[in-house]
Amino acid sequence: MKKIAVKIIDQRMQDQLPAYATAGSAGLDLRACIDAPITIQAGQTVLIPTGLAIHLADPGYAAMILPRSGMGHKNGIVLGNLVGLIDSDYQGQLMVSTWNRGNSEFTLQPMERLAQLIIVPVLQVGFEVVEEFADSTRGEGGFGSTGKH
Ligand SMILES: O=c1ccn([C@H]2C[C@H](O)[C@@H](COP(=O)(O)OP(=O)(O)OP(=O)(O)O)O2)c(=O)[nH]1
Ligand SMILES: [Mg+2]
């Protein structure tokens, strides 16, 4: 398994580094490194520290912060930025923009698992300006162009 440099910013994370819950898991759960419960009002967004910083270093990788399905579906707790993209050269603390999109307040407990991190391959590209593209089956069709059924 590839190793990624991690800095422990909050000592409570020392003995509970994110880990894959099952052999086939894609996501690593991130915890709310807060000192006391925080009540997030309906519609409110708060920035929650995770107590960790990672440095992927290789531009061929990125990390993404995604909601946990249970938190999103049951509690309305998703991400203020919908998806968090962590650049390979980012060395700061991983932060979770935590949005209560639900209709009732939600109280986040210290060290509760609130979001998840995935590591993904990334292709950095350069642009080559052209006048015409080579033909493709789709062409410029989009936004439902293939029909409903
Ligand atoms: O949910 C997130 C999203 C981003 N980041 C960190 C890592 C990322 O590499 C950096 C910048 O994120 P992004 O490029 O999405 O934000 P920006 O608004 O474009 O800021 P910048 O001008 O710093 O790039 O912020 C987080 O900790 N959590
Ligand atoms: Mg940016």
mmCIF file with all atom_site columns, C-alpha atoms and ligand atoms in Angstrom:
data_model
loop_
_atom_site.group_PDB
_atom_site.id
_atom_site.type_symbol
_atom_site.label_atom_id
_atom_site.label_alt_id
_atom_site.label_comp_id
_atom_site.label_asym_id
_atom_site.label_entity_id
_atom_site.label_seq_id
_atom_site.pdbx_PDB_ins_code
_atom_site.Cartn_x
_atom_site.Cartn_y
_atom_site.Cartn_z
_atom_site.occupancy
_atom_site.B_iso_or_equiv
_atom_site.pdbx_formal_charge
_atom_site.auth_seq_id
_atom_site.auth_comp_id
_atom_site.auth_asym_id
_atom_site.auth_atom_id
_atom_site.pdbx_PDB_model_num
ATOM   1   C  CA  . MET A 1 1   ? 0.000   0.000  0.000   1.00 0.00 ? 1   MET A CA  1
ATOM   2   C  CA  . LYS A 1 2   ? 1.323   3.457  -0.926  1.00 0.00 ? 2   LYS A CA  1
ATOM   3   C  CA  . LYS A 1 3   ? 2.452   5.555  2.039   1.00 0.00 ? 3   LYS A CA  1
ATOM   4   C  CA  . ILE A 1 4   ? 1.458   9.178  2.340   1.00 0.00 ? 4   ILE A CA  1
ATOM   5   C  CA  . ALA A 1 5   ? 3.142   11.694 4.649   1.00 0.00 ? 5   ALA A CA  1
ATOM   6   C  CA  . VAL A 1 6   ? 0.824   12.779 7.431   1.00 0.00 ? 6   VAL A CA  1
ATOM   7   C  CA  . LYS A 1 7   ? 1.351   15.362 10.174  1.00 0.00 ? 7   LYS A CA  1
ATOM   8   C  CA  . ILE A 1 8   ? -0.574  15.013 13.385  1.00 0.00 ? 8   ILE A CA  1
ATOM   9   C  CA  . ILE A 1 9   ? -1.797  18.460 14.311  1.00 0.00 ? 9   ILE A CA  1
ATOM   10  C  CA  . ASP A 1 10  ? -4.180  17.423 17.072  1.00 0.00 ? 10  ASP A CA  1
ATOM   11  C  CA  . GLN A 1 11  ? -2.655  14.856 19.431  1.00 0.00 ? 11  GLN A CA  1
ATOM   12  C  CA  . ARG A 1 12  ? -6.008  13.104 19.811  1.00 0.00 ? 12  ARG A CA  1
ATOM   13  C  CA  . MET A 1 13  ? -5.454  11.815 16.264  1.00 0.00 ? 13  MET A CA  1
ATOM   14  C  CA  . GLN A 1 14  ? -2.209  10.088 17.295  1.00 0.00 ? 14  GLN A CA  1
ATOM   15  C  CA  . ASP A 1 15  ? -3.802  6.719  17.990  1.00 0.00 ? 15  ASP A CA  1
ATOM   16  C  CA  . GLN A 1 16  ? -6.728  6.954  15.578  1.00 0.00 ? 16  GLN A CA  1
ATOM   17  C  CA  . LEU A 1 17  ? -5.280  7.773  12.195  1.00 0.00 ? 17  LEU A CA  1
ATOM   18  C  CA  . PRO A 1 18  ? -7.825  7.382  9.391   1.00 0.00 ? 18  PRO A CA  1
ATOM   19  C  CA  . ALA A 1 19  ? -8.031  3.754  8.313   1.00 0.00 ? 19  ALA A CA  1
ATOM   20  C  CA  . TYR A 1 20  ? -9.998  1.770  5.765   1.00 0.00 ? 20  TYR A CA  1
ATOM   21  C  CA  . ALA A 1 21  ? -12.999 0.257  7.579   1.00 0.00 ? 21  ALA A CA  1
ATOM   22  C  CA  . THR A 1 22  ? -12.981 -2.832 5.333   1.00 0.00 ? 22  THR A CA  1
ATOM   23  C  CA  . ALA A 1 23  ? -10.525 -4.358 2.886   1.00 0.00 ? 23  ALA A CA  1
ATOM   24  C  CA  . GLY A 1 24  ? -12.508 -2.917 -0.008  1.00 0.00 ? 24  GLY A CA  1
ATOM   25  C  CA  . SER A 1 25  ? -13.112 0.559  1.376   1.00 0.00 ? 25  SER A CA  1
ATOM   26  C  CA  . ALA A 1 26  ? -12.266 3.556  -0.783  1.00 0.00 ? 26  ALA A CA  1
ATOM   27  C  CA  . GLY A 1 27  ? -12.742 6.205  1.880   1.00 0.00 ? 27  GLY A CA  1
ATOM   28  C  CA  . LEU A 1 28  ? -10.870 7.094  5.043   1.00 0.00 ? 28  LEU A CA  1
ATOM   29  C  CA  . ASP A 1 29  ? -13.099 8.707  7.620   1.00 0.00 ? 29  ASP A CA  1
ATOM   30  C  CA  . LEU A 1 30  ? -12.133 12.151 8.881   1.00 0.00 ? 30  LEU A CA  1
ATOM   31  C  CA  . ARG A 1 31  ? -12.993 13.205 12.426  1.00 0.00 ? 31  ARG A CA  1
ATOM   32  C  CA  . ALA A 1 32  ? -14.169 16.513 13.811  1.00 0.00 ? 32  ALA A CA  1
ATOM   33  C  CA  . CYS A 1 33  ? -11.207 17.675 15.915  1.00 0.00 ? 33  CYS A CA  1
ATOM   34  C  CA  . ILE A 1 34  ? -13.196 20.070 18.052  1.00 0.00 ? 34  ILE A CA  1
ATOM   35  C  CA  . ASP A 1 35  ? -12.951 20.596 21.801  1.00 0.00 ? 35  ASP A CA  1
ATOM   36  C  CA  . ALA A 1 36  ? -16.656 20.733 22.566  1.00 0.00 ? 36  ALA A CA  1
ATOM   37  C  CA  . PRO A 1 37  ? -19.862 19.831 20.752  1.00 0.00 ? 37  PRO A CA  1
ATOM   38  C  CA  . ILE A 1 38  ? -20.846 22.316 18.046  1.00 0.00 ? 38  ILE A CA  1
ATOM   39  C  CA  . THR A 1 39  ? -24.484 22.808 17.147  1.00 0.00 ? 39  THR A CA  1
ATOM   40  C  CA  . ILE A 1 40  ? -24.881 23.593 13.462  1.00 0.00 ? 40  ILE A CA  1
ATOM   41  C  CA  . GLN A 1 41  ? -28.132 25.343 12.702  1.00 0.00 ? 41  GLN A CA  1
ATOM   42  C  CA  . ALA A 1 42  ? -30.193 24.400 9.652   1.00 0.00 ? 42  ALA A CA  1
ATOM   43  C  CA  . GLY A 1 43  ? -28.605 26.079 6.657   1.00 0.00 ? 43  GLY A CA  1
ATOM   44  C  CA  . GLN A 1 44  ? -25.401 26.979 8.545   1.00 0.00 ? 44  GLN A CA  1
ATOM   45  C  CA  . THR A 1 45  ? -21.877 26.103 7.357   1.00 0.00 ? 45  THR A CA  1
ATOM   46  C  CA  . VAL A 1 46  ? -18.911 25.774 9.715   1.00 0.00 ? 46  VAL A CA  1
ATOM   47  C  CA  . LEU A 1 47  ? -15.276 24.982 8.985   1.00 0.00 ? 47  LEU A CA  1
ATOM   48  C  CA  . ILE A 1 48  ? -14.201 21.978 11.045  1.00 0.00 ? 48  ILE A CA  1
ATOM   49  C  CA  . PRO A 1 49  ? -10.556 20.996 11.573  1.00 0.00 ? 49  PRO A CA  1
ATOM   50  C  CA  . THR A 1 50  ? -9.557  17.349 11.189  1.00 0.00 ? 50  THR A CA  1
ATOM   51  C  CA  . GLY A 1 51  ? -6.358  17.429 13.233  1.00 0.00 ? 51  GLY A CA  1
ATOM   52  C  CA  . LEU A 1 52  ? -4.345  16.134 10.290  1.00 0.00 ? 52  LEU A CA  1
ATOM   53  C  CA  . ALA A 1 53  ? -2.313  17.475 7.401   1.00 0.00 ? 53  ALA A CA  1
ATOM   54  C  CA  . ILE A 1 54  ? -1.208  15.361 4.463   1.00 0.00 ? 54  ILE A CA  1
ATOM   55  C  CA  . HIS A 1 55  ? 1.381   16.024 1.780   1.00 0.00 ? 55  HIS A CA  1
ATOM   56  C  CA  . LEU A 1 56  ? 0.765   13.924 -1.296  1.00 0.00 ? 56  LEU A CA  1
ATOM   57  C  CA  . ALA A 1 57  ? 3.807   15.523 -2.981  1.00 0.00 ? 57  ALA A CA  1
ATOM   58  C  CA  . ASP A 1 58  ? 3.202   13.748 -6.322  1.00 0.00 ? 58  ASP A CA  1
ATOM   59  C  CA  . PRO A 1 59  ? 1.114   15.842 -8.803  1.00 0.00 ? 59  PRO A CA  1
ATOM   60  C  CA  . GLY A 1 60  ? -0.179  12.551 -10.146 1.00 0.00 ? 60  GLY A CA  1
ATOM   61  C  CA  . TYR A 1 61  ? -2.433  12.296 -7.074  1.00 0.00 ? 61  TYR A CA  1
ATOM   62  C  CA  . ALA A 1 62  ? -5.071  14.384 -5.360  1.00 0.00 ? 62  ALA A CA  1
ATOM   63  C  CA  . ALA A 1 63  ? -7.272  13.799 -2.365  1.00 0.00 ? 63  ALA A CA  1
ATOM   64  C  CA  . MET A 1 64  ? -10.968 14.516 -2.257  1.00 0.00 ? 64  MET A CA  1
ATOM   65  C  CA  . ILE A 1 65  ? -13.161 15.121 0.759   1.00 0.00 ? 65  ILE A CA  1
ATOM   66  C  CA  . LEU A 1 66  ? -16.627 13.657 0.310   1.00 0.00 ? 66  LEU A CA  1
ATOM   67  C  CA  . PRO A 1 67  ? -19.683 13.435 2.575   1.00 0.00 ? 67  PRO A CA  1
ATOM   68  C  CA  . ARG A 1 68  ? -20.403 10.242 4.492   1.00 0.00 ? 68  ARG A CA  1
ATOM   69  C  CA  . SER A 1 69  ? -23.670 8.803  3.230   1.00 0.00 ? 69  SER A CA  1
ATOM   70  C  CA  . GLY A 1 70  ? -25.174 8.346  6.685   1.00 0.00 ? 70  GLY A CA  1
ATOM   71  C  CA  . MET A 1 71  ? -24.370 11.892 7.770   1.00 0.00 ? 71  MET A CA  1
ATOM   72  C  CA  . GLY A 1 72  ? -25.680 13.294 4.512   1.00 0.00 ? 72  GLY A CA  1
ATOM   73  C  CA  . HIS A 1 73  ? -28.813 11.226 4.145   1.00 0.00 ? 73  HIS A CA  1
ATOM   74  C  CA  . LYS A 1 74  ? -29.919 10.957 7.772   1.00 0.00 ? 74  LYS A CA  1
ATOM   75  C  CA  . ASN A 1 75  ? -28.649 14.200 9.271   1.00 0.00 ? 75  ASN A CA  1
ATOM   76  C  CA  . GLY A 1 76  ? -28.341 16.539 6.288   1.00 0.00 ? 76  GLY A CA  1
ATOM   77  C  CA  . ILE A 1 77  ? -24.660 17.056 7.028   1.00 0.00 ? 77  ILE A CA  1
ATOM   78  C  CA  . VAL A 1 78  ? -22.806 17.499 3.748   1.00 0.00 ? 78  VAL A CA  1
ATOM   79  C  CA  . LEU A 1 79  ? -20.062 19.797 2.477   1.00 0.00 ? 79  LEU A CA  1
ATOM   80  C  CA  . GLY A 1 80  ? -20.340 23.532 1.952   1.00 0.00 ? 80  GLY A CA  1
ATOM   81  C  CA  . ASN A 1 81  ? -18.145 23.178 -1.114  1.00 0.00 ? 81  ASN A CA  1
ATOM   82  C  CA  . LEU A 1 82  ? -19.936 19.952 -2.162  1.00 0.00 ? 82  LEU A CA  1
ATOM   83  C  CA  . VAL A 1 83  ? -16.562 18.259 -2.715  1.00 0.00 ? 83  VAL A CA  1
ATOM   84  C  CA  . GLY A 1 84  ? -13.218 19.248 -1.228  1.00 0.00 ? 84  GLY A CA  1
ATOM   85  C  CA  . LEU A 1 85  ? -10.224 18.964 -3.531  1.00 0.00 ? 85  LEU A CA  1
ATOM   86  C  CA  . ILE A 1 86  ? -6.857  18.633 -1.831  1.00 0.00 ? 86  ILE A CA  1
ATOM   87  C  CA  . ASP A 1 87  ? -3.918  19.597 -4.019  1.00 0.00 ? 87  ASP A CA  1
ATOM   88  C  CA  . SER A 1 88  ? -0.822  17.425 -3.981  1.00 0.00 ? 88  SER A CA  1
ATOM   89  C  CA  . ASP A 1 89  ? 1.250   20.364 -2.745  1.00 0.00 ? 89  ASP A CA  1
ATOM   90  C  CA  . TYR A 1 90  ? -1.135  21.389 0.070   1.00 0.00 ? 90  TYR A CA  1
ATOM   91  C  CA  . GLN A 1 91  ? 0.482   21.009 3.469   1.00 0.00 ? 91  GLN A CA  1
ATOM   92  C  CA  . GLY A 1 92  ? -2.046  22.694 5.703   1.00 0.00 ? 92  GLY A CA  1
ATOM   93  C  CA  . GLN A 1 93  ? -4.564  21.064 7.976   1.00 0.00 ? 93  GLN A CA  1
ATOM   94  C  CA  . LEU A 1 94  ? -7.375  19.219 6.207   1.00 0.00 ? 94  LEU A CA  1
ATOM   95  C  CA  . MET A 1 95  ? -10.524 21.214 6.844   1.00 0.00 ? 95  MET A CA  1
ATOM   96  C  CA  . VAL A 1 96  ? -14.092 20.130 6.338   1.00 0.00 ? 96  VAL A CA  1
ATOM   97  C  CA  . SER A 1 97  ? -16.580 22.768 5.244   1.00 0.00 ? 97  SER A CA  1
ATOM   98  C  CA  . THR A 1 98  ? -19.563 21.334 7.074   1.00 0.00 ? 98  THR A CA  1
ATOM   99  C  CA  . TRP A 1 99  ? -22.988 22.345 5.806   1.00 0.00 ? 99  TRP A CA  1
ATOM   100 C  CA  . ASN A 1 100 ? -26.215 21.488 7.527   1.00 0.00 ? 100 ASN A CA  1
ATOM   101 C  CA  . ARG A 1 101 ? -28.476 21.380 4.490   1.00 0.00 ? 101 ARG A CA  1
ATOM   102 C  CA  . GLY A 1 102 ? -31.292 19.883 6.594   1.00 0.00 ? 102 GLY A CA  1
ATOM   103 C  CA  . ASN A 1 103 ? -34.247 21.510 8.318   1.00 0.00 ? 103 ASN A CA  1
ATOM   104 C  CA  . SER A 1 104 ? -33.191 20.951 11.913  1.00 0.00 ? 104 SER A CA  1
ATOM   105 C  CA  . GLU A 1 105 ? -30.085 21.693 13.944  1.00 0.00 ? 105 GLU A CA  1
ATOM   106 C  CA  . PHE A 1 106 ? -27.396 19.048 14.260  1.00 0.00 ? 106 PHE A CA  1
ATOM   107 C  CA  . THR A 1 107 ? -24.901 18.731 17.087  1.00 0.00 ? 107 THR A CA  1
ATOM   108 C  CA  . LEU A 1 108 ? -21.472 17.555 16.017  1.00 0.00 ? 108 LEU A CA  1
ATOM   109 C  CA  . GLN A 1 109 ? -19.572 15.740 18.768  1.00 0.00 ? 109 GLN A CA  1
ATOM   110 C  CA  . PRO A 1 110 ? -15.806 16.008 19.320  1.00 0.00 ? 110 PRO A CA  1
ATOM   111 C  CA  . MET A 1 111 ? -13.979 13.313 17.301  1.00 0.00 ? 111 MET A CA  1
ATOM   112 C  CA  . GLU A 1 112 ? -17.132 12.277 15.457  1.00 0.00 ? 112 GLU A CA  1
ATOM   113 C  CA  . ARG A 1 113 ? -16.483 10.940 11.939  1.00 0.00 ? 113 ARG A CA  1
ATOM   114 C  CA  . LEU A 1 114 ? -18.028 13.575 9.701   1.00 0.00 ? 114 LEU A CA  1
ATOM   115 C  CA  . ALA A 1 115 ? -16.602 13.158 6.195   1.00 0.00 ? 115 ALA A CA  1
ATOM   116 C  CA  . GLN A 1 116 ? -14.307 10.915 4.233   1.00 0.00 ? 116 GLN A CA  1
ATOM   117 C  CA  . LEU A 1 117 ? -11.118 11.259 2.245   1.00 0.00 ? 117 LEU A CA  1
ATOM   118 C  CA  . ILE A 1 118 ? -10.279 9.439  -0.947  1.00 0.00 ? 118 ILE A CA  1
ATOM   119 C  CA  . ILE A 1 119 ? -6.992  9.474  -2.817  1.00 0.00 ? 119 ILE A CA  1
ATOM   120 C  CA  . VAL A 1 120 ? -7.323  9.605  -6.571  1.00 0.00 ? 120 VAL A CA  1
ATOM   121 C  CA  . PRO A 1 121 ? -4.965  9.610  -9.553  1.00 0.00 ? 121 PRO A CA  1
ATOM   122 C  CA  . VAL A 1 122 ? -4.793  12.871 -11.473 1.00 0.00 ? 122 VAL A CA  1
ATOM   123 C  CA  . LEU A 1 123 ? -3.527  13.662 -14.940 1.00 0.00 ? 123 LEU A CA  1
ATOM   124 C  CA  . GLN A 1 124 ? -2.054  17.113 -15.351 1.00 0.00 ? 124 GLN A CA  1
ATOM   125 C  CA  . VAL A 1 125 ? -2.427  18.268 -18.930 1.00 0.00 ? 125 VAL A CA  1
ATOM   126 C  CA  . GLY A 1 126 ? -1.230  21.025 -21.213 1.00 0.00 ? 126 GLY A CA  1
ATOM   127 C  CA  . PHE A 1 127 ? -3.470  22.630 -23.856 1.00 0.00 ? 127 PHE A CA  1
ATOM   128 C  CA  . GLU A 1 128 ? -2.892  22.390 -27.570 1.00 0.00 ? 128 GLU A CA  1
ATOM   129 C  CA  . VAL A 1 129 ? -5.111  24.887 -29.442 1.00 0.00 ? 129 VAL A CA  1
ATOM   130 C  CA  . VAL A 1 130 ? -6.849  23.425 -32.526 1.00 0.00 ? 130 VAL A CA  1
ATOM   131 C  CA  . GLU A 1 131 ? -9.396  24.759 -35.042 1.00 0.00 ? 131 GLU A CA  1
ATOM   132 C  CA  . GLU A 1 132 ? -11.330 21.482 -35.416 1.00 0.00 ? 132 GLU A CA  1
ATOM   133 C  CA  . PHE A 1 133 ? -11.659 18.319 -33.344 1.00 0.00 ? 133 PHE A CA  1
ATOM   134 C  CA  . ALA A 1 134 ? -11.479 14.859 -34.880 1.00 0.00 ? 134 ALA A CA  1
ATOM   135 C  CA  . ASP A 1 135 ? -15.031 13.490 -35.366 1.00 0.00 ? 135 ASP A CA  1
ATOM   136 C  CA  . SER A 1 136 ? -16.652 11.763 -32.401 1.00 0.00 ? 136 SER A CA  1
ATOM   137 C  CA  . THR A 1 137 ? -19.949 9.891  -32.093 1.00 0.00 ? 137 THR A CA  1
ATOM   138 C  CA  . ARG A 1 138 ? -21.375 12.427 -29.627 1.00 0.00 ? 138 ARG A CA  1
ATOM   139 C  CA  . GLY A 1 139 ? -20.119 15.573 -31.258 1.00 0.00 ? 139 GLY A CA  1
ATOM   140 C  CA  . GLU A 1 140 ? -21.562 18.584 -29.446 1.00 0.00 ? 140 GLU A CA  1
ATOM   141 C  CA  . GLY A 1 141 ? -24.598 16.717 -28.085 1.00 0.00 ? 141 GLY A CA  1
ATOM   142 C  CA  . GLY A 1 142 ? -25.131 16.846 -24.334 1.00 0.00 ? 142 GLY A CA  1
ATOM   143 C  CA  . PHE A 1 143 ? -27.610 17.764 -21.626 1.00 0.00 ? 143 PHE A CA  1
ATOM   144 C  CA  . GLY A 1 144 ? -30.027 14.944 -22.401 1.00 0.00 ? 144 GLY A CA  1
ATOM   145 C  CA  . SER A 1 145 ? -29.214 14.602 -26.107 1.00 0.00 ? 145 SER A CA  1
ATOM   146 C  CA  . THR A 1 146 ? -29.274 10.788 -25.876 1.00 0.00 ? 146 THR A CA  1
ATOM   147 C  CA  . GLY A 1 147 ? -32.938 10.797 -24.801 1.00 0.00 ? 147 GLY A CA  1
ATOM   148 C  CA  . LYS A 1 148 ? -34.823 9.834  -21.644 1.00 0.00 ? 148 LYS A CA  1
ATOM   149 C  CA  . HIS A 1 149 ? -35.050 6.047  -21.818 1.00 0.00 ? 149 HIS A CA  1
HETATM 150 O  O1  . LIG B 2 .   ? -12.624 20.924 1.553   1.00 0.00 ? 1   LIG B O1  1
HETATM 151 C  C1  . LIG B 2 .   ? -11.473 21.378 1.434   1.00 0.00 ? 1   LIG B C1  1
HETATM 152 C  C2  . LIG B 2 .   ? -11.026 21.969 0.245   1.00 0.00 ? 1   LIG B C2  1
HETATM 153 C  C3  . LIG B 2 .   ? -9.730  22.461 0.194   1.00 0.00 ? 1   LIG B C3  1
HETATM 154 N  N1  . LIG B 2 .   ? -8.907  22.352 1.274   1.00 0.00 ? 1   LIG B N1  1
HETATM 155 C  C4  . LIG B 2 .   ? -7.530  22.840 1.187   1.00 0.00 ? 1   LIG B C4  1
HETATM 156 C  C5  . LIG B 2 .   ? -6.679  21.895 0.352   1.00 0.00 ? 1   LIG B C5  1
HETATM 157 C  C6  . LIG B 2 .   ? -6.582  22.538 -0.982  1.00 0.00 ? 1   LIG B C6  1
HETATM 158 O  O2  . LIG B 2 .   ? -5.388  22.186 -1.653  1.00 0.00 ? 1   LIG B O2  1
HETATM 159 C  C7  . LIG B 2 .   ? -6.644  24.014 -0.603  1.00 0.00 ? 1   LIG B C7  1
HETATM 160 C  C8  . LIG B 2 .   ? -7.156  24.901 -1.681  1.00 0.00 ? 1   LIG B C8  1
HETATM 161 O  O3  . LIG B 2 .   ? -8.404  24.417 -2.094  1.00 0.00 ? 1   LIG B O3  1
HETATM 162 P  P1  . LIG B 2 .   ? -9.096  24.997 -3.410  1.00 0.00 ? 1   LIG B P1  1
HETATM 163 O  O4  . LIG B 2 .   ? -8.102  25.151 -4.503  1.00 0.00 ? 1   LIG B O4  1
HETATM 164 O  O5  . LIG B 2 .   ? -10.298 24.167 -3.660  1.00 0.00 ? 1   LIG B O5  1
HETATM 165 O  O6  . LIG B 2 .   ? -9.607  26.417 -2.872  1.00 0.00 ? 1   LIG B O6  1
HETATM 166 P  P2  . LIG B 2 .   ? -9.413  27.872 -3.464  1.00 0.00 ? 1   LIG B P2  1
HETATM 167 O  O7  . LIG B 2 .   ? -10.563 28.635 -2.998  1.00 0.00 ? 1   LIG B O7  1
HETATM 168 O  O8  . LIG B 2 .   ? -9.135  27.809 -4.942  1.00 0.00 ? 1   LIG B O8  1
HETATM 169 O  O9  . LIG B 2 .   ? -8.129  28.346 -2.659  1.00 0.00 ? 1   LIG B O9  1
HETATM 170 P  P3  . LIG B 2 .   ? -6.620  28.571 -3.180  1.00 0.00 ? 1   LIG B P3  1
HETATM 171 O  O10 . LIG B 2 .   ? -6.620  29.930 -3.784  1.00 0.00 ? 1   LIG B O10 1
HETATM 172 O  O11 . LIG B 2 .   ? -5.797  28.473 -1.922  1.00 0.00 ? 1   LIG B O11 1
HETATM 173 O  O12 . LIG B 2 .   ? -6.295  27.484 -4.164  1.00 0.00 ? 1   LIG B O12 1
HETATM 174 O  O13 . LIG B 2 .   ? -7.519  24.078 0.523   1.00 0.00 ? 1   LIG B O13 1
HETATM 175 C  C9  . LIG B 2 .   ? -9.340  21.753 2.438   1.00 0.00 ? 1   LIG B C9  1
HETATM 176 O  O14 . LIG B 2 .   ? -8.621  21.622 3.424   1.00 0.00 ? 1   LIG B O14 1
HETATM 177 N  N2  . LIG B 2 .   ? -10.623 21.282 2.481   1.00 0.00 ? 1   LIG B N2  1
HETATM 178 MG MG  . MG  B 3 .   ? -7.465  26.751 -5.789  1.00 0.00 ? 2   MG  B MG  1
#
